[in-house]
PDB file of C-alpha atoms and ligand atoms in Angstrom:
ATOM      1  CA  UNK A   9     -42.491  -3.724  14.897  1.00 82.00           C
ATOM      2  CA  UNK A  10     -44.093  -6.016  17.534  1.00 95.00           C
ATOM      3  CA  UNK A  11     -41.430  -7.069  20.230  1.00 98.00           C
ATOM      4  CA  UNK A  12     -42.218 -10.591  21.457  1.00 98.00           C
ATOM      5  CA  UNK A  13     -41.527 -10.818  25.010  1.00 99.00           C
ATOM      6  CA  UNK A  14     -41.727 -14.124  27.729  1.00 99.00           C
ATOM      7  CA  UNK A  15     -40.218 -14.931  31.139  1.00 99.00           C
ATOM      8  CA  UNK A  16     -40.123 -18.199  33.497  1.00 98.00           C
ATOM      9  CA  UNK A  17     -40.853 -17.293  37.179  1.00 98.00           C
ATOM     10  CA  UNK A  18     -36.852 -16.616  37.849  1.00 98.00           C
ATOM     11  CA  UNK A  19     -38.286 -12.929  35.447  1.00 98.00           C
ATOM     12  CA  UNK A  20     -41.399 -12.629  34.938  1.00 98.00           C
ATOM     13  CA  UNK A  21     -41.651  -9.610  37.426  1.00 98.00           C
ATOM     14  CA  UNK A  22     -39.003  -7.826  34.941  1.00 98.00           C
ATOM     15  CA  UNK A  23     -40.875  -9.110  32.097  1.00 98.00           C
ATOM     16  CA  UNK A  24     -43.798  -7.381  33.523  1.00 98.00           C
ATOM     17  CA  UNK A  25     -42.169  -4.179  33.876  1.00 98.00           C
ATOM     18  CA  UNK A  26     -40.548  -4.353  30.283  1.00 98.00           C
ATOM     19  CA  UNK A  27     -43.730  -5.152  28.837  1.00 98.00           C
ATOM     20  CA  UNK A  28     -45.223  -1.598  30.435  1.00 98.00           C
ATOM     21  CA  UNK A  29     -42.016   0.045  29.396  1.00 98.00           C
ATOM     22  CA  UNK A  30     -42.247  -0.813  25.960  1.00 98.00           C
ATOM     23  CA  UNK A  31     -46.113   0.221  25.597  1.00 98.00           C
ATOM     24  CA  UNK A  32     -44.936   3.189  27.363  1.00 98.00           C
ATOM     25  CA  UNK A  33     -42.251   3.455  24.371  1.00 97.00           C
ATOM     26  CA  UNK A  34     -44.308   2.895  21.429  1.00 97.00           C
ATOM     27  CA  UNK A  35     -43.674  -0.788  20.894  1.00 97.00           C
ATOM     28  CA  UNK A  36     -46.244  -3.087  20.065  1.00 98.00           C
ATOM     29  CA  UNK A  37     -45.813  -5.898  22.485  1.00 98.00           C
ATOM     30  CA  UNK A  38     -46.532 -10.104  22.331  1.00 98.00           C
ATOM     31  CA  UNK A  39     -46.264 -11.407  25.438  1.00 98.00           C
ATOM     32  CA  UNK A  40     -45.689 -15.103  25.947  1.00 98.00           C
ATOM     33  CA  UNK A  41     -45.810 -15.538  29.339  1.00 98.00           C
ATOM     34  CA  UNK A  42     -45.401 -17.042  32.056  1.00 98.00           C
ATOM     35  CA  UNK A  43     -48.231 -14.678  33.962  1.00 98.00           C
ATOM     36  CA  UNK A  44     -47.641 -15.215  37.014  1.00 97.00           C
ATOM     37  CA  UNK A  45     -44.620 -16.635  39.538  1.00 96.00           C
ATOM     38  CA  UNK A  46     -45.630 -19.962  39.580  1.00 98.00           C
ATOM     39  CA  UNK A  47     -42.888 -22.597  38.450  1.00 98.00           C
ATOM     40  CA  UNK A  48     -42.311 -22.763  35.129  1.00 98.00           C
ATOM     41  CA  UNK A  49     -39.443 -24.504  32.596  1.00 98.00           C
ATOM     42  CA  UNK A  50     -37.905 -21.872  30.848  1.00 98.00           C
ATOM     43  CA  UNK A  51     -36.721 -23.574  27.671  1.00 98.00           C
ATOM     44  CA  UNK A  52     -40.799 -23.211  26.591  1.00 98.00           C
ATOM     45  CA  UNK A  53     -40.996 -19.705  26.816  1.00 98.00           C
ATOM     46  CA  UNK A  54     -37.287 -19.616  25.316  1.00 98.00           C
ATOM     47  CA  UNK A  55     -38.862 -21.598  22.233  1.00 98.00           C
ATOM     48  CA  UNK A  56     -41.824 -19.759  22.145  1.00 98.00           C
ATOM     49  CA  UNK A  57     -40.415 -16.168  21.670  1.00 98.00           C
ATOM     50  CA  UNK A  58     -37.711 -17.619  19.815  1.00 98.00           C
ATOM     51  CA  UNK A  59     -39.674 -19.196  16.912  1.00 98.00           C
ATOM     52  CA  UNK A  60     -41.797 -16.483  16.900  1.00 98.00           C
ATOM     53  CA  UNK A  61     -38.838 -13.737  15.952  1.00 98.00           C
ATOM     54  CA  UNK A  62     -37.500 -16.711  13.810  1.00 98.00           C
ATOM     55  CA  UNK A  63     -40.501 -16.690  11.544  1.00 98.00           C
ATOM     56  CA  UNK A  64     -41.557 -12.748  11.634  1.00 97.00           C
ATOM     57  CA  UNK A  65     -38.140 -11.320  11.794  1.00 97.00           C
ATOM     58  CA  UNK A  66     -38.885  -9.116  14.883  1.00 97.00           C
ATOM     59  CA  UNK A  67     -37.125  -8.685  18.121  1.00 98.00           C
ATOM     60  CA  UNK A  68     -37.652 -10.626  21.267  1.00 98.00           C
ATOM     61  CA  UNK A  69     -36.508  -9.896  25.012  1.00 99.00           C
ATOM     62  CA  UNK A  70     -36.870 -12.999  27.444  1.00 99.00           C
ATOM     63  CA  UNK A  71     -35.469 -12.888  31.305  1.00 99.00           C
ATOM     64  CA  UNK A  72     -35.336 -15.434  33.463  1.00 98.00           C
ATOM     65  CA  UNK A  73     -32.616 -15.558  36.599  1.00 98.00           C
ATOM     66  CA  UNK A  74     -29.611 -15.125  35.290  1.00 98.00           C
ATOM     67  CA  UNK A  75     -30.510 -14.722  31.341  1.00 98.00           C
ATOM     68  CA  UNK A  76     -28.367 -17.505  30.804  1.00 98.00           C
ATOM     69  CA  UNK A  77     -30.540 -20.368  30.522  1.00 98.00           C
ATOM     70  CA  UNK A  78     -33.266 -18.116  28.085  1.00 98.00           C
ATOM     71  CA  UNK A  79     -30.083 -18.004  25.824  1.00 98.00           C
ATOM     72  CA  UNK A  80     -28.920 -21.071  25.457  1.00 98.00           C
ATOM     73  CA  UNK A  81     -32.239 -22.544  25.078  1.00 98.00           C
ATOM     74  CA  UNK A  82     -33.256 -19.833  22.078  1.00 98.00           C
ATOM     75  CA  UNK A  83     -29.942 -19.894  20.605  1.00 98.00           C
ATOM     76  CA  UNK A  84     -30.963 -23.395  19.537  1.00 97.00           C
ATOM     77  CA  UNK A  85     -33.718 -22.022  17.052  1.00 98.00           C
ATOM     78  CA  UNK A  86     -32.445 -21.810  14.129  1.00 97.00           C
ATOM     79  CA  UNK A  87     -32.632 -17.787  12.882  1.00 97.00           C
ATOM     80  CA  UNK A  88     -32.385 -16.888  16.303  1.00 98.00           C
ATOM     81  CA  UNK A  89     -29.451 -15.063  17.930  1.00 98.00           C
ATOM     82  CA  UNK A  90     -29.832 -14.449  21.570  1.00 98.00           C
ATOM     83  CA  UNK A  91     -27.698 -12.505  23.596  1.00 98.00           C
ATOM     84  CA  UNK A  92     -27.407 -12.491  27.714  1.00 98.00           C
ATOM     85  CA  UNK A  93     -26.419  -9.163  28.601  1.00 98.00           C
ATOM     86  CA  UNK A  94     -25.791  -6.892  31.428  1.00 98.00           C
ATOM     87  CA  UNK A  95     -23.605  -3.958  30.678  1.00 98.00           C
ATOM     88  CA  UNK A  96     -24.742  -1.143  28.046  1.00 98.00           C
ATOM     89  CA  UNK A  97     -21.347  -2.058  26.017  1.00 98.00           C
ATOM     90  CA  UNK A  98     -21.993  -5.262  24.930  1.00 98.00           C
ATOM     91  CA  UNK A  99     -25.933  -4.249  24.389  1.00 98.00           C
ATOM     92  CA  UNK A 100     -25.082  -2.128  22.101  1.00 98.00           C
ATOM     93  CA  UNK A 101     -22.576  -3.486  20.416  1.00 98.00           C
ATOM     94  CA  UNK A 102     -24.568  -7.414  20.570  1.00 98.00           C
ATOM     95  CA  UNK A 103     -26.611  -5.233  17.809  1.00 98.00           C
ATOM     96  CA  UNK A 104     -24.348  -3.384  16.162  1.00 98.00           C
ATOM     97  CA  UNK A 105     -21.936  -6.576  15.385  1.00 98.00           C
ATOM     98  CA  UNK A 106     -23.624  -9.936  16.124  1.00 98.00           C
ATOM     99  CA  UNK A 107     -27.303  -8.487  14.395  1.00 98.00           C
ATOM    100  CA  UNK A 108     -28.672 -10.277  17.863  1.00 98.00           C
ATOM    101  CA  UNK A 109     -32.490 -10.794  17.853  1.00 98.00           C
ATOM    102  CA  UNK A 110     -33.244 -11.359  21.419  1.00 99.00           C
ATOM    103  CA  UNK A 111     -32.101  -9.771  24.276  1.00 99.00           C
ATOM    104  CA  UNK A 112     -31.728 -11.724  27.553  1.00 99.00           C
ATOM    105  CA  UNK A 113     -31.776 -10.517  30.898  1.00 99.00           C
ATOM    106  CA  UNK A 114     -31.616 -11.936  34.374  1.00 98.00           C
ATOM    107  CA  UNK A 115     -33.947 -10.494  36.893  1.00 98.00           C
ATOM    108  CA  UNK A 116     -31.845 -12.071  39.514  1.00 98.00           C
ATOM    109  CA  UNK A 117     -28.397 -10.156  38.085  1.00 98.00           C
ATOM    110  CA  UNK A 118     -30.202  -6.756  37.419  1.00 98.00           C
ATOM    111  CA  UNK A 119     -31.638  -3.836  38.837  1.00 98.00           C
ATOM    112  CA  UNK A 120     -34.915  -2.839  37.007  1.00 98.00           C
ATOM    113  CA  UNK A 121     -33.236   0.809  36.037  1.00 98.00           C
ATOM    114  CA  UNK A 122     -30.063  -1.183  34.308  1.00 98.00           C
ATOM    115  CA  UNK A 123     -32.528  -3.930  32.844  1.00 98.00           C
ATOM    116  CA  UNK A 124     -34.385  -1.277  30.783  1.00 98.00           C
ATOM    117  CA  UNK A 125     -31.551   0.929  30.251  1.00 98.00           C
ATOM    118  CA  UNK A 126     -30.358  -2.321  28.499  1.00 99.00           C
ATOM    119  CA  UNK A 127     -32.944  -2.674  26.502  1.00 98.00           C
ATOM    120  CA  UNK A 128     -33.805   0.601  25.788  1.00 98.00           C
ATOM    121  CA  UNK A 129     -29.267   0.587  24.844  1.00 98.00           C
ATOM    122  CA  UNK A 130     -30.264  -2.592  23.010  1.00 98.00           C
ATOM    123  CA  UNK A 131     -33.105  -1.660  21.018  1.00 98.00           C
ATOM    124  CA  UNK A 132     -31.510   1.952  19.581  1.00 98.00           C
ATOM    125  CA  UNK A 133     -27.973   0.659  18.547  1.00 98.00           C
ATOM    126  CA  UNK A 134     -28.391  -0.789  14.620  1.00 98.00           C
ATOM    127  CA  UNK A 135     -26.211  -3.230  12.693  1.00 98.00           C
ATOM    128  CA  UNK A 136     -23.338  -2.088  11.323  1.00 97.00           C
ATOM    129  CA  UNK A 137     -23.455  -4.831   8.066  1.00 95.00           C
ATOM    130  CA  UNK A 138     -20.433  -4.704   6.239  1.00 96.00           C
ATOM    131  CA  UNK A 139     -17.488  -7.303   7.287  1.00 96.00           C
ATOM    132  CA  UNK A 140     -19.944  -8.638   9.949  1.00 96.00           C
ATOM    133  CA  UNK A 141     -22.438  -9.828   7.162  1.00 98.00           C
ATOM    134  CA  UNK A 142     -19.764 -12.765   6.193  1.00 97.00           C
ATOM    135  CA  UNK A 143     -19.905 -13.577  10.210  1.00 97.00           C
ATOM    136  CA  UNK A 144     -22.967 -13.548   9.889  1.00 97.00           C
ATOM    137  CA  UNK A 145     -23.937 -15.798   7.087  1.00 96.00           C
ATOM    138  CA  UNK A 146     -21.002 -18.221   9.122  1.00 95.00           C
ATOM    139  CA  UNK A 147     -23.225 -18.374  11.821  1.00 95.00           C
ATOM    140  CA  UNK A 148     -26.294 -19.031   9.790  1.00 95.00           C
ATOM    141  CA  UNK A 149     -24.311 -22.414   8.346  1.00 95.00           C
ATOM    142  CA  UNK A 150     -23.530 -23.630  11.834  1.00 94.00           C
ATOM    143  CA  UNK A 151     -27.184 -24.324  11.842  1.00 93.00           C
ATOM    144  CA  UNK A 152     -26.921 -26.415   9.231  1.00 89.00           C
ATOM    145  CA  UNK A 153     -23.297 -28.337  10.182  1.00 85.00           C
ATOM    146  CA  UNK A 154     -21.973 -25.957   7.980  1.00 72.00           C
ATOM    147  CA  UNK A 155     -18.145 -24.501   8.311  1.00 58.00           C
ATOM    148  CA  UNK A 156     -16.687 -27.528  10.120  1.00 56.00           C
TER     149      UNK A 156
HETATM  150  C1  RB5 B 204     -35.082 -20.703  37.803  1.00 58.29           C
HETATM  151  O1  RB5 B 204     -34.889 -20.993  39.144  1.00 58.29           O
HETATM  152  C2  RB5 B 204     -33.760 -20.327  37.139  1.00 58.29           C
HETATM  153  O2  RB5 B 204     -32.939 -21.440  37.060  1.00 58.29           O
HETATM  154  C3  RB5 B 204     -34.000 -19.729  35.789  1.00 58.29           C
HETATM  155  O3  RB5 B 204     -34.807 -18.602  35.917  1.00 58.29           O
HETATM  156  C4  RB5 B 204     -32.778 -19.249  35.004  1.00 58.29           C
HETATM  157  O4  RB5 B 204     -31.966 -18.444  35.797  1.00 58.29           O
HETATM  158  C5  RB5 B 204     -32.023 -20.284  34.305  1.00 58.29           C
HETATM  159  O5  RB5 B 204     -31.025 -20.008  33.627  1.00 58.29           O
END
């Protein structure tokens, strides 16, 4: 599976280390950008990574600062569900439950050992199915003003 990755310049030096770890792992690896620190909006890279896991049904990891802003902007793709985390709990269980598609992490929150210990958490743990699926297919209609 290729893992889609992209960062604004609030994470682009964790992006850069993810992006060896996963080679280093196995993964293939689409990077987005940014490549370098230089200013960037982060809702761009967001939507980049975002429609691009939308439309191949891959993974994607995106870190900015915090992770928070990465989420919020890729959680408005429809298909995509993004997840900020940074405790190995809710990584794993962000799969195992919510089925989440991109992982978000915030350079400016993390250590680099916890940020790929995250991912690495993240990227092992598999949905459970079962009573989730009907969440699930819930959240799917809320992008379509469904379940008001
Ligand atoms: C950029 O300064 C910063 O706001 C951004 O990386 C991110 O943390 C937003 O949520």
């Amino acid at each position: 599976m290729e893992i889609a990755i992209a960062a604004d310049h609030g994470g682009f030096q964790l992006k850069e280390k993810i992006r060896t770890h996963l080679y280093e792992s196995g993964y293939a690896v689409k990077d987005f950008g940014c490549y370098s620190a230089e200013t960037v909006d982060f809702p761009e890279y967001a939507a980049k990574v975002g429609y691009f896991v939308s439309e191949h049904g891959s993974l994607g990891v995106l870190c900015c600062g915090t992770g928070i802003g990465m989420s919020i902007a890729a959680n408005k793709i429809d298909g995509v569900r993004a997840a900020v985390v940074s405790d190995t709990f809710s990584a794993m269980m962000t799969r195992r439950h919510n089925d989440s598609n991109v992982l978000c992490l915030g350079e400016r929150v993390l250590g680099d050992s916890l940020a790929l210990l995250l991912l690495d958490t993240w990227l092992e743990a598999e949905f459970e199915g079962g009573r989730h699926l009907t969440r699930l297919a819930k959240l799917t209609a809320l992008e379509t003003g469904g379940t008001k």
